[in-house]
mmCIF file of C-alpha atoms in Angstrom:
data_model
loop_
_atom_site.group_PDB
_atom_site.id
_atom_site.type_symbol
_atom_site.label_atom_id
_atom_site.label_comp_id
_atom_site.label_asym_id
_atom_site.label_seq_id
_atom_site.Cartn_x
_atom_site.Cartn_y
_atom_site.Cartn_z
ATOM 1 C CA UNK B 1341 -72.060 -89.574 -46.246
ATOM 2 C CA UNK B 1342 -75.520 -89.700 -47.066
ATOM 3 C CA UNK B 1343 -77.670 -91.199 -44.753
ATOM 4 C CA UNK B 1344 -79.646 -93.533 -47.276
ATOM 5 C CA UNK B 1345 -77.345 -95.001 -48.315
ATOM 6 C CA UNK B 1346 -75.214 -95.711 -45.459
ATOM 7 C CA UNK B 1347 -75.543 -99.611 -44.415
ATOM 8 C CA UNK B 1348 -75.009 -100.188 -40.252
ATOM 9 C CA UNK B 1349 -71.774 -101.060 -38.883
ATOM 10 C CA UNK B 1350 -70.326 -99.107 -42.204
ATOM 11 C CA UNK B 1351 -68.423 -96.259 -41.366
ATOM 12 C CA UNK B 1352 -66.957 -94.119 -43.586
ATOM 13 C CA UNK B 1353 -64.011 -96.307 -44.635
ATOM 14 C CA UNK B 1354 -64.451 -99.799 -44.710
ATOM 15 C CA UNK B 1355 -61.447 -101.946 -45.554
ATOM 16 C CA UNK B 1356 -61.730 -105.172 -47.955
ATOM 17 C CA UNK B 1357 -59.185 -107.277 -47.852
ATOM 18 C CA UNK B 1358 -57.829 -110.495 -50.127
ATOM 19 C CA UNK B 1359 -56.665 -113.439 -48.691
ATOM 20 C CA UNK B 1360 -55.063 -116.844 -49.952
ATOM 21 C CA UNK B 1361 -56.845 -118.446 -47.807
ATOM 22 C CA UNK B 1362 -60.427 -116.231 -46.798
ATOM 23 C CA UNK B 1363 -62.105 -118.990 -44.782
ATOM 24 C CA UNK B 1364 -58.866 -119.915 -42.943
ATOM 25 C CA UNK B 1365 -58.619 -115.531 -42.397
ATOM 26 C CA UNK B 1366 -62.299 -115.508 -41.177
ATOM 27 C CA UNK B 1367 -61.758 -118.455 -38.489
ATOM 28 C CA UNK B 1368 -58.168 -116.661 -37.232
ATOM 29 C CA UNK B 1369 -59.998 -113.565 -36.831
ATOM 30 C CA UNK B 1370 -63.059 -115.067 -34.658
ATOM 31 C CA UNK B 1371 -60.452 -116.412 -32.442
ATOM 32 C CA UNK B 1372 -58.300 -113.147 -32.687
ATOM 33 C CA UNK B 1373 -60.397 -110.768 -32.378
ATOM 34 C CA UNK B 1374 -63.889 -111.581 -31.491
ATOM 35 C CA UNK B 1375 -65.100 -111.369 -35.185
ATOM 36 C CA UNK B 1376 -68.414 -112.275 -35.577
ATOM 37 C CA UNK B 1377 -69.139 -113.361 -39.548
ATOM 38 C CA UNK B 1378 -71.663 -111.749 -41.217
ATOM 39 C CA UNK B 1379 -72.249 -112.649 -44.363
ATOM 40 C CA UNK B 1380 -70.456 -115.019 -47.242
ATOM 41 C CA UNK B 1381 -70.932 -115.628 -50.496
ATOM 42 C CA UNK B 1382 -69.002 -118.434 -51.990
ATOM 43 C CA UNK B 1383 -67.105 -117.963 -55.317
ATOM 44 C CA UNK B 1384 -65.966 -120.685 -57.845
ATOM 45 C CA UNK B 1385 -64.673 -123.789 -56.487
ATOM 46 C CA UNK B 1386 -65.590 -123.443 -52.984
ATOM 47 C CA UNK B 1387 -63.775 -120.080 -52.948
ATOM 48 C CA UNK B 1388 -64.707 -117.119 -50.858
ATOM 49 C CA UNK B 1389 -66.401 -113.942 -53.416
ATOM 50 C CA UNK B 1390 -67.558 -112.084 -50.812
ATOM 51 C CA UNK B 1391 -67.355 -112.067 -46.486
ATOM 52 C CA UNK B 1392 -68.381 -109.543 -44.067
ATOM 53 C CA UNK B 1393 -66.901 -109.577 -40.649
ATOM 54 C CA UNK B 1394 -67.588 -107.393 -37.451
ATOM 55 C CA UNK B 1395 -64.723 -106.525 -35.131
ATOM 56 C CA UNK B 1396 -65.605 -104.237 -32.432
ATOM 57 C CA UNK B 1397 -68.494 -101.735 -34.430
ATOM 58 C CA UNK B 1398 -66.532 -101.974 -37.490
ATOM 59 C CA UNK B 1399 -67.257 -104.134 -41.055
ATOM 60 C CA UNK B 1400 -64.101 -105.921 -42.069
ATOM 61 C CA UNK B 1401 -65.079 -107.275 -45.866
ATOM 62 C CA UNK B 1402 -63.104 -110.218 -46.998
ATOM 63 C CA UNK B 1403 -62.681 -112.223 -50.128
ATOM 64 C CA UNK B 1404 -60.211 -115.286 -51.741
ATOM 65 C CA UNK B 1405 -57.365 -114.550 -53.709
ATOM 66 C CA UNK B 1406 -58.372 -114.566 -58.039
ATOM 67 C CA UNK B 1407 -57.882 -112.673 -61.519
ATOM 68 C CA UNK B 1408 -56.751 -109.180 -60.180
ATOM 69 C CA UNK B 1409 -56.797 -109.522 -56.666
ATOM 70 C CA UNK B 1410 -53.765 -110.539 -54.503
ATOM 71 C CA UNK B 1411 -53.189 -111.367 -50.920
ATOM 72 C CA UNK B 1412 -50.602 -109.348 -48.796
ATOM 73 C CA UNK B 1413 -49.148 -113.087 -48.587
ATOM 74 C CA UNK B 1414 -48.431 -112.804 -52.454
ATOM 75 C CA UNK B 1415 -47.236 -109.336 -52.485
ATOM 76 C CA UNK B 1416 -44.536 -110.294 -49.824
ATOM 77 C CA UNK B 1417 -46.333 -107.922 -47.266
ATOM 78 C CA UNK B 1418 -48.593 -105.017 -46.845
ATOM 79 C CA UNK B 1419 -47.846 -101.514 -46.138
ATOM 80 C CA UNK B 1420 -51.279 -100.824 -44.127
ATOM 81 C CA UNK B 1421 -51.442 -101.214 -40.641
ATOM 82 C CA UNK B 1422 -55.278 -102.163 -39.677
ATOM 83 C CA UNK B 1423 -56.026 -100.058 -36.494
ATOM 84 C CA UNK B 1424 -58.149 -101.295 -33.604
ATOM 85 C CA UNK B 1425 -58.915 -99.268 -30.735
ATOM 86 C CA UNK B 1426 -61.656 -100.139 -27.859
ATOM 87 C CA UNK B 1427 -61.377 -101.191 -24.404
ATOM 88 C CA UNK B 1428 -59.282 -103.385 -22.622
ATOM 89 C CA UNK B 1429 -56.490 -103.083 -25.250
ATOM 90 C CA UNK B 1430 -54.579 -105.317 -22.830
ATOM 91 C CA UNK B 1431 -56.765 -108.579 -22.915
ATOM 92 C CA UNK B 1432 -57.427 -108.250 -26.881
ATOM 93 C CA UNK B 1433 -53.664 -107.953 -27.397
ATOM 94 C CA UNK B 1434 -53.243 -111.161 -25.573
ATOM 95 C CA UNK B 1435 -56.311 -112.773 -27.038
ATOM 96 C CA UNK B 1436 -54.987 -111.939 -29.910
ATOM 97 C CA UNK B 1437 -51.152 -113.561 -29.441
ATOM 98 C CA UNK B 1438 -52.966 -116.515 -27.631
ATOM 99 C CA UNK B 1439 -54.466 -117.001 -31.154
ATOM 100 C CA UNK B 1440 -51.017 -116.994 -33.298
ATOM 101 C CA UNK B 1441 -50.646 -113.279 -33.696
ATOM 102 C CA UNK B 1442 -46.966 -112.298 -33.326
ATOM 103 C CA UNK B 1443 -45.421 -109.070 -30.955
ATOM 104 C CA UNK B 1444 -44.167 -106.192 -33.795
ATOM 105 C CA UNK B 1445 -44.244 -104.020 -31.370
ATOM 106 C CA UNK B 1446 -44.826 -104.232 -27.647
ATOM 107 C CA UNK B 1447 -48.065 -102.591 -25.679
ATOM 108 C CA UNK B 1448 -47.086 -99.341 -23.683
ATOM 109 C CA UNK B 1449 -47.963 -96.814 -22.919
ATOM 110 C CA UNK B 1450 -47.477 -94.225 -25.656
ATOM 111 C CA UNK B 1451 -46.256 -90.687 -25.344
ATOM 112 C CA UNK B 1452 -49.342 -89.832 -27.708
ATOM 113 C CA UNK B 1453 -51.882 -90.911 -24.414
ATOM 114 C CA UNK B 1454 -52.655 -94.317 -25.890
ATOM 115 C CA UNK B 1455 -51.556 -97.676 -24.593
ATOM 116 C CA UNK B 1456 -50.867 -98.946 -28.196
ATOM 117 C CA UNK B 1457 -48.820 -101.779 -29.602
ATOM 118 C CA UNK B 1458 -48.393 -103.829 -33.219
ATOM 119 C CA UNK B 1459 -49.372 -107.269 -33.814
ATOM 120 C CA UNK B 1460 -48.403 -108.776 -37.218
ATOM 121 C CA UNK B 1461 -51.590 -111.546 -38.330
ATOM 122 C CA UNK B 1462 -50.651 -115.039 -39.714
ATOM 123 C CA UNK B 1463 -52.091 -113.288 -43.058
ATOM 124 C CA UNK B 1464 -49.133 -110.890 -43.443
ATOM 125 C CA UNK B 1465 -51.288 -108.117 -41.764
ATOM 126 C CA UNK B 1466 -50.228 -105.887 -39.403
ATOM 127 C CA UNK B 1467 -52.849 -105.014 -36.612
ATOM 128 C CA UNK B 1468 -52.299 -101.810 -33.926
ATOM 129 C CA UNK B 1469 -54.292 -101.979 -31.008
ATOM 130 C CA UNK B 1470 -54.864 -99.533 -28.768
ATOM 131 C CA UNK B 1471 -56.871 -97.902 -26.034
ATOM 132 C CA UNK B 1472 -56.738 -94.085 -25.254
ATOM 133 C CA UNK B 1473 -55.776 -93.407 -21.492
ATOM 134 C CA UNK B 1474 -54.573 -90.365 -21.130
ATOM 135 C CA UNK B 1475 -55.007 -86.455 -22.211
ATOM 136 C CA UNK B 1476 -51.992 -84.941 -23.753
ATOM 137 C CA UNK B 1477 -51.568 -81.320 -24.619
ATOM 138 C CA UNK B 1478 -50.547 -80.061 -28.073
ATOM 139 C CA UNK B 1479 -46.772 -79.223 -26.282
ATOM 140 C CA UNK B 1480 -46.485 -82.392 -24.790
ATOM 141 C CA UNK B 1481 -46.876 -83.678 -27.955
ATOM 142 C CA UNK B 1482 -44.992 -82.255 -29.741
ATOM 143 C CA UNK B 1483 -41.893 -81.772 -27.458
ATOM 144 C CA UNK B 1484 -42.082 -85.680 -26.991
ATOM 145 C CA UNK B 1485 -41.958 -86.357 -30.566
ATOM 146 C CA UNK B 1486 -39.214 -84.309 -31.019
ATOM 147 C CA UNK B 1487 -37.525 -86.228 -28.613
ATOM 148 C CA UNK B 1488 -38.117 -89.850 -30.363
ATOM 149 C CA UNK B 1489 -37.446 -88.198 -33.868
ATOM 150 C CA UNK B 1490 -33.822 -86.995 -32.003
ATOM 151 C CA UNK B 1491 -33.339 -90.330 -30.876
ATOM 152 C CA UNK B 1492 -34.194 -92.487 -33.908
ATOM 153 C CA UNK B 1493 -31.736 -90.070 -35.653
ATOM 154 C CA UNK B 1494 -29.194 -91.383 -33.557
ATOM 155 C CA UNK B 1495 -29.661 -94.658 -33.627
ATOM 156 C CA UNK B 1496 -29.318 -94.265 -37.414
ATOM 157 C CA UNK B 1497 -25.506 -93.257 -37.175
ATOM 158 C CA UNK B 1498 -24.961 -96.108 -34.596
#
């Protein structure tokens, strides 16, 4: 990326996401997840154009529902899963319930060396969090995935 244009707390990818409901979104998220608002720019009848959060060092932009933009809400779902990693992965996961976020999938430990789980947002957005605590080799890896591929396979016929 070229340096003069970059903006700080941009990285490469920054997700913008439409809400029904951005202002409601922004205040969930400051509860949820520490977000600190950065910017807003209101839109037509006291909607939401334009929002910048910051969660952990990343921008999260956000914006109301109009003409060619849906929310996840609307669409019945979403098929991204926004990923947050840092420290602590324990207390932001419960921060994070405490605040109305529901348990997809539990925190664990993973086979993959992260302690990682899935937390589905009042939005319709899922959110994995996760922390890195371990090394795994390329073997390990591998030989453990094969594993959970063998099993899911069987669970399938069940």
């Amino acid at each position: 990326m070229d340096k003069a244009v970059a903006r700080p707390a941009y990285h490469s990818i920054t997700p913008s996401i439409v809400f029904d409901d951005a202002a409601a979104a922004i205040e969930f998220y400051k509860r949820a997840f520490g977000a600190q608002e950065l910017s807003r720019m209101p839109g037509p009848a006291g909607s939401i154009m334009h929002a910048e959060l910051k969660i952990g060092d990343s921008v999260l932009m956000v914006s109301d529902a109009g003409p060619g933009a849906r929310s996840a809400r609307s669409l019945g779902g979403s098929p991204v899963v926004l990923q947050f990693f840092g420290a602590d992965v324990d207390g932001r996961f419960q921060r994070a319930l405490s605040a109305g976020c529901k348990e997809v999938m539990p925190l664990a430990d993973q086979f993959w060396g992260d302690r990682y789980g899935i937390l589905l947002d009042p939005f319709g957005l899922e959110w994995g969090m996760g922390q890195h605590v371990r090394e795994v080799s390329e073997s390990e890896l591998r030989s453990a995935a094969q594993k959970l591929v063998q099993q899911m396979e069987r669970e399938a016929l069940h």
